[in-house]
Amino acid sequence: MRTVINNIATYLPSRVVTNDDLSKTLDTSHEWILTRTGIERRHLVSDGEFASDLGIVAAKRVIEQADFDPANLDAIIVSTTTADRHFPSCGARIQGEIGAVKAFAFDVGAACAGFIYSLTIADSLIKGANLKNILLVCCETLSRFVDWTDRSTCVLFGDGAGALLLQSSNDDHRGIISTKLYTDGSKEKYNSILAHNGPQNDHRGYTTMKGQSVFKYAIECMDQSVTEILTENDMTFDDVDWIIPHQANRRILESLCKMKNFPPEKMIITTNEHANTSSASIPLAMGYGIESGMIKRGHTILLTALGAGLVWGSAILRL
Ligand code: UT7
């Protein structure tokens, strides 16, 4: 039994904000943002547009693309750490909006590694609980959780969503081959990305980040999980067609290639267009890779991500 990705759709909000736009209100420049991060522009939500709104559009697109009846969904898993509200979940709202009457729905909060966490849960539900059809939605609005006067964080993030239709299959040549998850919340110094706007802080405050330490951990942790998952599956980079990493910073991805020998020609990078969209970044990059004709059915794809927690992980799948 395999969990296969049969369709993927994405959605980016229509408002595009360039680095030059930001430099009109912030002490920053296109050159600084581009050379430090690789980001050129980002899509941002407008007033009244929230994470579940983005997720609903992506979900409807994937259902239409697959010509699939949402009444046949067994579960909806939504990855988000920037939900509209603490409760009800984005999953519940999306379930109601798309008419998935039979599906149970819930949110997963694993920051920028949320897609790989959600994929692992979906795979377990299909293999362990005999579910047939799962909708996985990643929808994020980091722009609502940053201080737009803090140049060290606000320039880094974008908003967006991706949705995947995951189905059980007997085709052993396709589907999720392996996933691997890690968490290290034990050391205070590791908790270097914090969204402060919760009850502990009377709902005030925004995201802060110790950029340089996260940069270092991103390289070490993603290298560790990729090395371990490839070794455990008796694979090397030669067995992989594409690597799709979390798109936080182009320099992190270039460092993985230079310092850890990741093959640059196999890496899909969308940081310039999307910025850091947290857990939506891998589905958005995967959607781009498919639409542009790079990723084809039968290709083997290696995913890796790290986020606040720290949480990180990798996955290998064949499309
Ligand atoms: O998605 C979860 C994972 N997150 C990440 O992986 C993010 C990892 N970290 C990073 O991507 C990078 O550390 C940043 C892009 C956040 C920062 O780049 P950096 O090369 O580490 O810069 P820095 O923080 O060391 O700052 C260098 C200088 C500072 O000025 P001084 O102290 O040298 O005078 C900053 O104040 O750049 C200044 N600076 C800016 N200047 C212009 C910080 N932000 C800006 C800005 N525009 N937007």
mmCIF file of C-alpha atoms and ligand atoms in Angstrom:
data_model
loop_
_atom_site.group_PDB
_atom_site.id
_atom_site.type_symbol
_atom_site.label_atom_id
_atom_site.label_comp_id
_atom_site.label_asym_id
_atom_site.label_seq_id
_atom_site.Cartn_x
_atom_site.Cartn_y
_atom_site.Cartn_z
ATOM 1 C CA MET A 1 0.000 0.000 0.000
ATOM 2 C CA ARG A 2 1.358 3.403 -1.005
ATOM 3 C CA THR A 3 0.209 6.995 -0.439
ATOM 4 C CA VAL A 4 0.320 8.726 -3.827
ATOM 5 C CA ILE A 5 0.086 12.415 -4.680
ATOM 6 C CA ASN A 6 -2.441 12.455 -7.496
ATOM 7 C CA ASN A 7 -2.880 16.217 -7.870
ATOM 8 C CA ILE A 8 -1.433 19.454 -6.552
ATOM 9 C CA ALA A 9 -2.708 23.036 -6.856
ATOM 10 C CA THR A 10 -1.479 26.310 -5.437
ATOM 11 C CA TYR A 11 -2.738 29.798 -4.753
ATOM 12 C CA LEU A 12 -0.870 33.060 -4.263
ATOM 13 C CA PRO A 13 -2.716 36.205 -3.187
ATOM 14 C CA SER A 14 -2.910 38.788 -5.984
ATOM 15 C CA ARG A 15 -1.077 41.616 -4.151
ATOM 16 C CA VAL A 16 2.616 41.584 -5.135
ATOM 17 C CA VAL A 17 5.078 43.614 -3.054
ATOM 18 C CA THR A 18 8.601 44.138 -4.426
ATOM 19 C CA ASN A 19 11.766 44.928 -2.477
ATOM 20 C CA ASP A 20 11.633 48.437 -3.930
ATOM 21 C CA ASP A 21 8.087 48.813 -2.576
ATOM 22 C CA LEU A 22 9.364 47.905 0.916
ATOM 23 C CA SER A 23 12.286 50.316 0.693
ATOM 24 C CA LYS A 24 9.788 53.196 0.410
ATOM 25 C CA THR A 25 8.683 52.708 4.036
ATOM 26 C CA LEU A 26 11.639 50.815 5.570
ATOM 27 C CA ASP A 27 15.373 51.468 5.926
ATOM 28 C CA THR A 28 16.220 48.681 3.475
ATOM 29 C CA SER A 29 17.056 48.202 -0.205
ATOM 30 C CA HIS A 30 16.430 45.795 -3.078
ATOM 31 C CA GLU A 31 20.156 45.042 -3.133
ATOM 32 C CA TRP A 32 20.361 44.132 0.590
ATOM 33 C CA ILE A 33 17.320 41.849 0.445
ATOM 34 C CA LEU A 34 18.380 40.193 -2.810
ATOM 35 C CA THR A 35 21.999 39.537 -1.838
ATOM 36 C CA ARG A 36 21.189 38.367 1.729
ATOM 37 C CA THR A 37 18.132 36.259 0.918
ATOM 38 C CA GLY A 38 17.563 35.854 -2.843
ATOM 39 C CA ILE A 39 14.068 37.343 -2.432
ATOM 40 C CA GLU A 40 12.865 39.757 -5.147
ATOM 41 C CA ARG A 41 9.143 39.961 -4.404
ATOM 42 C CA ARG A 42 6.427 38.329 -2.307
ATOM 43 C CA HIS A 43 2.652 37.877 -2.536
ATOM 44 C CA LEU A 44 0.759 39.258 0.469
ATOM 45 C CA VAL A 45 -2.841 38.981 1.617
ATOM 46 C CA SER A 46 -5.107 42.025 1.503
ATOM 47 C CA ASP A 47 -7.397 43.337 4.260
ATOM 48 C CA GLY A 48 -9.935 40.704 5.239
ATOM 49 C CA GLU A 49 -8.013 37.825 3.608
ATOM 50 C CA PHE A 50 -6.848 35.080 5.983
ATOM 51 C CA ALA A 51 -5.029 31.732 5.910
ATOM 52 C CA SER A 52 -8.143 29.610 5.429
ATOM 53 C CA ASP A 53 -9.259 31.847 2.528
ATOM 54 C CA LEU A 54 -6.032 30.984 0.705
ATOM 55 C CA GLY A 55 -6.445 27.319 1.632
ATOM 56 C CA ILE A 56 -10.025 27.222 0.315
ATOM 57 C CA VAL A 57 -8.949 28.517 -3.109
ATOM 58 C CA ALA A 58 -6.093 25.981 -3.343
ATOM 59 C CA ALA A 59 -8.396 23.180 -2.115
ATOM 60 C CA LYS A 60 -11.118 24.007 -4.663
ATOM 61 C CA ARG A 61 -8.505 24.162 -7.423
ATOM 62 C CA VAL A 62 -7.062 20.731 -6.632
ATOM 63 C CA ILE A 63 -10.520 19.155 -6.378
ATOM 64 C CA GLU A 64 -11.535 20.642 -9.729
ATOM 65 C CA GLN A 65 -8.264 19.659 -11.368
ATOM 66 C CA ALA A 66 -8.715 16.058 -10.171
ATOM 67 C CA ASP A 67 -12.423 16.058 -11.067
ATOM 68 C CA PHE A 68 -12.929 14.630 -7.580
ATOM 69 C CA ASP A 69 -16.121 14.668 -5.498
ATOM 70 C CA PRO A 70 -15.211 16.286 -2.119
ATOM 71 C CA ALA A 71 -17.923 14.155 -0.492
ATOM 72 C CA ASN A 72 -15.497 11.246 -0.951
ATOM 73 C CA LEU A 73 -12.726 12.796 1.150
ATOM 74 C CA ASP A 74 -11.973 10.872 4.357
ATOM 75 C CA ALA A 75 -9.846 13.558 6.035
ATOM 76 C CA ILE A 76 -8.523 17.094 5.622
ATOM 77 C CA ILE A 77 -5.176 17.939 7.170
ATOM 78 C CA VAL A 78 -4.261 21.617 7.241
ATOM 79 C CA SER A 79 -0.725 22.739 7.964
ATOM 80 C CA THR A 80 -0.623 26.278 9.304
ATOM 81 C CA THR A 81 0.957 28.247 12.125
ATOM 82 C CA THR A 82 -0.749 31.448 11.035
ATOM 83 C CA ALA A 83 -4.390 30.407 11.345
ATOM 84 C CA ASP A 84 -7.241 32.946 11.181
ATOM 85 C CA ARG A 85 -8.203 32.154 14.803
ATOM 86 C CA HIS A 86 -7.072 29.876 17.645
ATOM 87 C CA PHE A 87 -10.261 27.885 17.060
ATOM 88 C CA PRO A 88 -12.203 26.580 15.198
ATOM 89 C CA SER A 89 -9.388 25.193 13.058
ATOM 90 C CA CYS A 90 -8.734 26.215 9.462
ATOM 91 C CA GLY A 91 -9.373 22.546 8.713
ATOM 92 C CA ALA A 92 -12.951 22.777 9.994
ATOM 93 C CA ARG A 93 -13.636 25.923 7.940
ATOM 94 C CA ILE A 94 -12.174 24.425 4.759
ATOM 95 C CA GLN A 95 -14.153 21.191 5.309
ATOM 96 C CA GLY A 96 -17.407 23.174 5.509
ATOM 97 C CA GLU A 97 -16.611 25.445 2.548
ATOM 98 C CA ILE A 98 -15.759 22.668 0.099
ATOM 99 C CA GLY A 99 -18.577 20.319 1.135
ATOM 100 C CA ALA A 100 -16.361 17.480 2.344
ATOM 101 C CA VAL A 101 -19.253 16.148 4.417
ATOM 102 C CA LYS A 102 -17.658 12.808 5.334
ATOM 103 C CA ALA A 103 -14.163 14.103 6.172
ATOM 104 C CA PHE A 104 -12.765 14.820 9.625
ATOM 105 C CA ALA A 105 -10.468 17.843 9.635
ATOM 106 C CA PHE A 106 -7.742 19.264 11.841
ATOM 107 C CA ASP A 107 -4.737 21.626 11.824
ATOM 108 C CA VAL A 108 -1.076 20.729 12.271
ATOM 109 C CA GLY A 109 1.306 23.330 13.703
ATOM 110 C CA ALA A 110 4.905 22.562 12.831
ATOM 111 C CA ALA A 111 5.980 25.948 11.463
ATOM 112 C CA CYS A 112 8.068 25.781 8.288
ATOM 113 C CA ALA A 113 8.404 21.977 8.557
ATOM 114 C CA GLY A 114 4.596 21.626 8.642
ATOM 115 C CA PHE A 115 4.275 20.147 5.162
ATOM 116 C CA ILE A 116 6.621 17.261 5.937
ATOM 117 C CA TYR A 117 4.906 16.676 9.316
ATOM 118 C CA SER A 118 1.461 16.677 7.629
ATOM 119 C CA LEU A 119 2.618 14.400 4.841
ATOM 120 C CA THR A 120 3.846 11.924 7.468
ATOM 121 C CA ILE A 121 0.488 12.018 9.289
ATOM 122 C CA ALA A 122 -1.428 11.556 6.028
ATOM 123 C CA ASP A 123 0.791 8.620 5.054
ATOM 124 C CA SER A 124 0.200 7.016 8.482
ATOM 125 C CA LEU A 125 -3.588 7.488 8.203
ATOM 126 C CA ILE A 126 -3.658 5.882 4.757
ATOM 127 C CA LYS A 127 -1.381 2.977 5.715
ATOM 128 C CA GLY A 128 -2.471 2.512 9.340
ATOM 129 C CA ALA A 129 -6.147 3.559 9.427
ATOM 130 C CA ASN A 130 -7.075 2.460 5.918
ATOM 131 C CA LEU A 131 -8.157 5.929 4.744
ATOM 132 C CA LYS A 132 -8.445 6.271 0.965
ATOM 133 C CA ASN A 133 -8.609 9.992 0.142
ATOM 134 C CA ILE A 134 -6.949 12.811 2.090
ATOM 135 C CA LEU A 135 -6.783 16.496 1.229
ATOM 136 C CA LEU A 136 -3.597 18.110 2.559
ATOM 137 C CA VAL A 137 -3.665 21.907 2.586
ATOM 138 C CA CYS A 138 -0.808 24.216 3.589
ATOM 139 C CA CYS A 139 -1.965 27.820 4.022
ATOM 140 C CA GLU A 140 0.099 30.545 5.616
ATOM 141 C CA THR A 141 -0.133 34.292 6.209
ATOM 142 C CA LEU A 142 3.164 35.131 7.917
ATOM 143 C CA SER A 143 2.570 38.753 6.907
ATOM 144 C CA ARG A 144 -0.034 38.958 9.693
ATOM 145 C CA PHE A 145 2.518 37.836 12.304
ATOM 146 C CA VAL A 146 5.390 40.218 11.610
ATOM 147 C CA ASP A 147 6.074 43.779 12.656
ATOM 148 C CA TRP A 148 6.054 45.805 9.430
ATOM 149 C CA THR A 149 8.473 48.312 10.976
ATOM 150 C CA ASP A 150 11.084 45.610 11.768
ATOM 151 C CA ARG A 151 13.267 45.317 8.666
ATOM 152 C CA SER A 152 15.124 42.301 10.060
ATOM 153 C CA THR A 153 12.017 40.079 9.799
ATOM 154 C CA CYS A 154 9.226 41.570 7.674
ATOM 155 C CA VAL A 155 11.159 41.540 4.389
ATOM 156 C CA LEU A 156 11.625 37.765 4.635
ATOM 157 C CA PHE A 157 8.077 36.478 4.466
ATOM 158 C CA GLY A 158 5.286 35.964 1.958
ATOM 159 C CA ASP A 159 1.795 34.433 1.978
ATOM 160 C CA GLY A 160 0.424 31.532 -0.040
ATOM 161 C CA ALA A 161 -1.165 28.100 -0.105
ATOM 162 C CA GLY A 162 -0.842 24.673 -1.680
ATOM 163 C CA ALA A 163 -3.247 21.724 -1.695
ATOM 164 C CA LEU A 164 -2.593 18.077 -2.517
ATOM 165 C CA LEU A 165 -4.924 15.161 -3.118
ATOM 166 C CA LEU A 166 -3.355 12.099 -1.475
ATOM 167 C CA GLN A 167 -4.834 8.691 -2.226
ATOM 168 C CA SER A 168 -4.139 5.081 -1.340
ATOM 169 C CA SER A 169 -2.744 3.018 -4.188
ATOM 170 C CA ASN A 170 -1.401 -0.452 -4.882
ATOM 171 C CA ASP A 171 1.133 0.989 -7.347
ATOM 172 C CA ASP A 172 4.438 0.289 -5.597
ATOM 173 C CA HIS A 173 6.374 2.413 -8.084
ATOM 174 C CA ARG A 174 4.756 5.656 -6.958
ATOM 175 C CA GLY A 175 4.009 7.479 -3.707
ATOM 176 C CA ILE A 176 5.629 8.352 -0.404
ATOM 177 C CA ILE A 177 8.708 6.186 0.062
ATOM 178 C CA SER A 178 9.876 7.473 3.426
ATOM 179 C CA THR A 179 9.573 10.395 5.843
ATOM 180 C CA LYS A 180 11.674 11.386 8.854
ATOM 181 C CA LEU A 181 10.838 13.965 11.536
ATOM 182 C CA TYR A 182 12.875 15.636 14.270
ATOM 183 C CA THR A 183 12.223 18.137 17.087
ATOM 184 C CA ASP A 184 14.621 19.824 19.491
ATOM 185 C CA GLY A 185 12.838 22.195 21.845
ATOM 186 C CA SER A 186 15.087 21.409 24.790
ATOM 187 C CA LYS A 187 17.481 24.319 24.634
ATOM 188 C CA GLU A 188 16.303 27.901 24.972
ATOM 189 C CA LYS A 189 18.935 29.145 22.571
ATOM 190 C CA TYR A 190 17.487 26.886 19.857
ATOM 191 C CA ASN A 191 14.109 28.621 20.082
ATOM 192 C CA SER A 192 15.390 31.385 17.936
ATOM 193 C CA ILE A 193 12.222 32.039 15.879
ATOM 194 C CA LEU A 194 9.309 33.066 18.088
ATOM 195 C CA ALA A 195 5.857 34.418 17.263
ATOM 196 C CA HIS A 196 5.038 36.326 20.466
ATOM 197 C CA ASN A 197 1.391 37.106 19.691
ATOM 198 C CA GLY A 198 -0.293 34.478 21.887
ATOM 199 C CA PRO A 199 -1.934 34.370 25.329
ATOM 200 C CA GLN A 200 1.451 34.146 27.092
ATOM 201 C CA ASN A 201 2.113 37.663 25.854
ATOM 202 C CA ASP A 202 -1.453 38.989 26.143
ATOM 203 C CA HIS A 203 -1.776 38.525 22.354
ATOM 204 C CA ARG A 204 0.707 41.338 21.734
ATOM 205 C CA GLY A 205 4.037 41.176 19.945
ATOM 206 C CA TYR A 206 5.286 39.826 16.656
ATOM 207 C CA THR A 207 7.764 37.336 15.249
ATOM 208 C CA THR A 208 11.390 37.694 16.285
ATOM 209 C CA MET A 209 14.291 35.710 14.915
ATOM 210 C CA LYS A 210 17.978 35.216 15.683
ATOM 211 C CA GLY A 211 18.700 35.002 11.973
ATOM 212 C CA GLN A 212 22.307 33.881 12.065
ATOM 213 C CA SER A 213 21.757 30.981 14.476
ATOM 214 C CA VAL A 214 18.689 29.800 12.517
ATOM 215 C CA PHE A 215 20.773 30.035 9.335
ATOM 216 C CA LYS A 216 23.411 27.748 10.863
ATOM 217 C CA TYR A 217 20.893 25.242 12.250
ATOM 218 C CA ALA A 218 19.012 25.180 8.935
ATOM 219 C CA ILE A 219 22.132 23.967 7.134
ATOM 220 C CA GLU A 220 23.151 21.435 9.798
ATOM 221 C CA CYS A 221 19.673 20.012 10.463
ATOM 222 C CA MET A 222 18.556 19.740 6.840
ATOM 223 C CA ASP A 223 21.875 18.075 5.957
ATOM 224 C CA GLN A 224 21.477 15.637 8.879
ATOM 225 C CA SER A 225 17.921 14.612 7.960
ATOM 226 C CA VAL A 226 18.702 14.299 4.249
ATOM 227 C CA THR A 227 21.809 12.199 4.931
ATOM 228 C CA GLU A 228 19.884 9.934 7.325
ATOM 229 C CA ILE A 229 16.825 9.431 5.117
ATOM 230 C CA LEU A 230 18.950 8.685 2.032
ATOM 231 C CA THR A 231 21.129 6.231 3.996
ATOM 232 C CA GLU A 232 18.135 4.469 5.573
ATOM 233 C CA ASN A 233 16.617 3.980 2.133
ATOM 234 C CA ASP A 234 19.910 2.864 0.597
ATOM 235 C CA MET A 235 19.797 5.847 -1.775
ATOM 236 C CA THR A 236 22.115 8.683 -2.813
ATOM 237 C CA PHE A 237 21.525 11.997 -4.592
ATOM 238 C CA ASP A 238 22.001 9.989 -7.835
ATOM 239 C CA ASP A 239 18.655 8.273 -7.152
ATOM 240 C CA VAL A 240 16.849 11.602 -6.810
ATOM 241 C CA ASP A 241 15.563 13.739 -9.710
ATOM 242 C CA TRP A 242 14.705 16.863 -7.703
ATOM 243 C CA ILE A 243 15.368 18.318 -4.276
ATOM 244 C CA ILE A 244 12.701 20.699 -2.999
ATOM 245 C CA PRO A 245 13.831 22.403 0.211
ATOM 246 C CA HIS A 246 11.929 24.889 2.357
ATOM 247 C CA GLN A 247 12.453 28.269 0.704
ATOM 248 C CA ALA A 248 13.610 30.499 3.582
ATOM 249 C CA ASN A 249 16.748 31.946 2.072
ATOM 250 C CA ARG A 250 18.573 31.253 -1.184
ATOM 251 C CA ARG A 251 21.942 31.516 0.610
ATOM 252 C CA ILE A 252 20.991 28.605 2.903
ATOM 253 C CA LEU A 253 20.281 26.476 -0.174
ATOM 254 C CA GLU A 254 23.524 27.558 -1.860
ATOM 255 C CA SER A 255 25.426 26.718 1.353
ATOM 256 C CA LEU A 256 23.889 23.219 1.359
ATOM 257 C CA CYS A 257 25.294 22.778 -2.156
ATOM 258 C CA LYS A 258 28.731 24.250 -1.392
ATOM 259 C CA MET A 259 29.309 22.856 2.110
ATOM 260 C CA LYS A 260 27.280 19.629 2.072
ATOM 261 C CA ASN A 261 27.545 18.638 -1.597
ATOM 262 C CA PHE A 262 23.838 18.846 -2.425
ATOM 263 C CA PRO A 263 23.634 18.870 -6.286
ATOM 264 C CA PRO A 264 22.629 22.448 -7.261
ATOM 265 C CA GLU A 265 21.258 21.395 -10.669
ATOM 266 C CA LYS A 266 18.622 19.252 -8.929
ATOM 267 C CA MET A 267 17.430 21.923 -6.517
ATOM 268 C CA ILE A 268 14.187 23.793 -7.171
ATOM 269 C CA ILE A 269 14.381 27.364 -5.878
ATOM 270 C CA THR A 270 11.452 29.795 -5.796
ATOM 271 C CA THR A 271 12.669 32.069 -3.002
ATOM 272 C CA ASN A 272 12.917 34.990 -5.428
ATOM 273 C CA GLU A 273 9.194 34.910 -6.312
ATOM 274 C CA HIS A 274 7.519 33.649 -3.120
ATOM 275 C CA ALA A 275 9.851 34.614 -0.203
ATOM 276 C CA ASN A 276 9.443 32.462 2.933
ATOM 277 C CA THR A 277 5.847 31.170 3.003
ATOM 278 C CA SER A 278 6.495 28.778 5.920
ATOM 279 C CA SER A 279 4.826 25.386 5.415
ATOM 280 C CA ALA A 280 3.338 26.445 2.070
ATOM 281 C CA SER A 281 6.782 26.933 0.537
ATOM 282 C CA ILE A 282 7.439 23.315 -0.526
ATOM 283 C CA PRO A 283 3.976 22.784 -2.105
ATOM 284 C CA LEU A 284 4.346 26.141 -3.901
ATOM 285 C CA ALA A 285 7.788 25.133 -5.206
ATOM 286 C CA MET A 286 6.493 21.686 -6.177
ATOM 287 C CA GLY A 287 3.569 23.271 -8.029
ATOM 288 C CA TYR A 288 5.990 25.585 -9.846
ATOM 289 C CA GLY A 289 8.247 22.636 -10.759
ATOM 290 C CA ILE A 290 5.326 20.694 -12.222
ATOM 291 C CA GLU A 291 3.789 23.656 -14.071
ATOM 292 C CA SER A 292 7.115 24.606 -15.617
ATOM 293 C CA GLY A 293 7.602 21.043 -16.885
ATOM 294 C CA MET A 294 10.682 20.282 -14.782
ATOM 295 C CA ILE A 295 8.993 17.724 -12.505
ATOM 296 C CA LYS A 296 7.307 14.859 -14.318
ATOM 297 C CA ARG A 297 5.298 11.825 -13.265
ATOM 298 C CA GLY A 298 7.699 9.094 -12.141
ATOM 299 C CA HIS A 299 10.336 11.516 -10.868
ATOM 300 C CA THR A 300 11.801 10.901 -7.413
ATOM 301 C CA ILE A 301 11.686 13.960 -5.164
ATOM 302 C CA LEU A 302 13.541 14.673 -1.939
ATOM 303 C CA LEU A 303 11.956 17.248 0.411
ATOM 304 C CA THR A 304 13.567 18.878 3.431
ATOM 305 C CA ALA A 305 12.592 21.691 5.805
ATOM 306 C CA LEU A 306 13.402 23.332 9.142
ATOM 307 C CA GLY A 307 11.269 25.673 11.216
ATOM 308 C CA ALA A 308 10.604 27.233 14.607
ATOM 309 C CA GLY A 309 10.816 24.756 17.466
ATOM 310 C CA LEU A 310 13.225 23.723 16.208
ATOM 311 C CA VAL A 311 11.369 21.201 14.059
ATOM 312 C CA TRP A 312 12.750 19.659 10.907
ATOM 313 C CA GLY A 313 12.517 16.661 8.635
ATOM 314 C CA SER A 314 12.781 15.140 5.187
ATOM 315 C CA ALA A 315 10.698 13.004 2.865
ATOM 316 C CA ILE A 316 11.288 10.983 -0.295
ATOM 317 C CA LEU A 317 8.473 10.362 -2.754
ATOM 318 C CA ARG A 318 7.950 9.301 -6.339
ATOM 319 C CA LEU A 319 5.353 11.344 -8.201
HETATM 320 O O1 UT7 B 1 11.787 29.735 7.912
HETATM 321 C C1 UT7 B 1 12.394 29.380 9.110
HETATM 322 C C2 UT7 B 1 13.829 29.394 8.978
HETATM 323 N N1 UT7 B 1 14.337 30.747 8.877
HETATM 324 C C3 UT7 B 1 15.507 30.923 8.307
HETATM 325 O O2 UT7 B 1 16.080 29.990 7.825
HETATM 326 C C4 UT7 B 1 16.164 32.307 8.315
HETATM 327 C C5 UT7 B 1 17.636 32.153 8.534
HETATM 328 N N2 UT7 B 1 18.387 33.413 8.589
HETATM 329 C C6 UT7 B 1 18.542 34.239 7.525
HETATM 330 O O3 UT7 B 1 17.978 34.006 6.475
HETATM 331 C C7 UT7 B 1 19.483 35.421 7.662
HETATM 332 O O4 UT7 B 1 20.164 35.339 8.884
HETATM 333 C C8 UT7 B 1 18.773 36.798 7.574
HETATM 334 C C9 UT7 B 1 18.333 37.030 6.136
HETATM 335 C C10 UT7 B 1 17.578 36.825 8.494
HETATM 336 C C11 UT7 B 1 19.717 37.929 7.934
HETATM 337 O O5 UT7 B 1 20.891 37.892 7.132
HETATM 338 P P1 UT7 B 1 22.330 38.037 7.817
HETATM 339 O O6 UT7 B 1 23.320 37.994 6.746
HETATM 340 O O7 UT7 B 1 22.415 36.995 8.895
HETATM 341 O O8 UT7 B 1 22.281 39.501 8.385
HETATM 342 P P2 UT7 B 1 22.399 40.012 9.887
HETATM 343 O O9 UT7 B 1 21.203 39.643 10.686
HETATM 344 O O10 UT7 B 1 23.739 39.599 10.422
HETATM 345 O O11 UT7 B 1 22.427 41.574 9.687
HETATM 346 C C12 UT7 B 1 23.503 42.233 9.007
HETATM 347 C C13 UT7 B 1 23.232 43.723 8.974
HETATM 348 C C14 UT7 B 1 22.859 44.315 10.336
HETATM 349 O O12 UT7 B 1 23.433 45.608 10.408
HETATM 350 P P3 UT7 B 1 24.784 45.846 11.253
HETATM 351 O O13 UT7 B 1 24.452 45.404 12.646
HETATM 352 O O14 UT7 B 1 25.813 44.979 10.593
HETATM 353 O O15 UT7 B 1 25.017 47.303 11.072
HETATM 354 C C15 UT7 B 1 21.351 44.449 10.263
HETATM 355 O O16 UT7 B 1 20.858 45.485 11.074
HETATM 356 O O17 UT7 B 1 22.109 43.985 8.111
HETATM 357 C C16 UT7 B 1 21.147 44.797 8.821
HETATM 358 N N3 UT7 B 1 19.832 44.468 8.313
HETATM 359 C C17 UT7 B 1 19.292 45.050 7.227
HETATM 360 N N4 UT7 B 1 19.763 46.011 6.405
HETATM 361 C C18 UT7 B 1 18.969 46.376 5.367
HETATM 362 C C19 UT7 B 1 18.956 43.524 8.799
HETATM 363 N N5 UT7 B 1 17.855 43.518 8.032
HETATM 364 C C20 UT7 B 1 18.042 44.451 7.060
HETATM 365 C C21 UT7 B 1 17.266 44.874 5.960
HETATM 366 N N6 UT7 B 1 17.763 45.832 5.144
HETATM 367 N N7 UT7 B 1 16.051 44.345 5.688
#
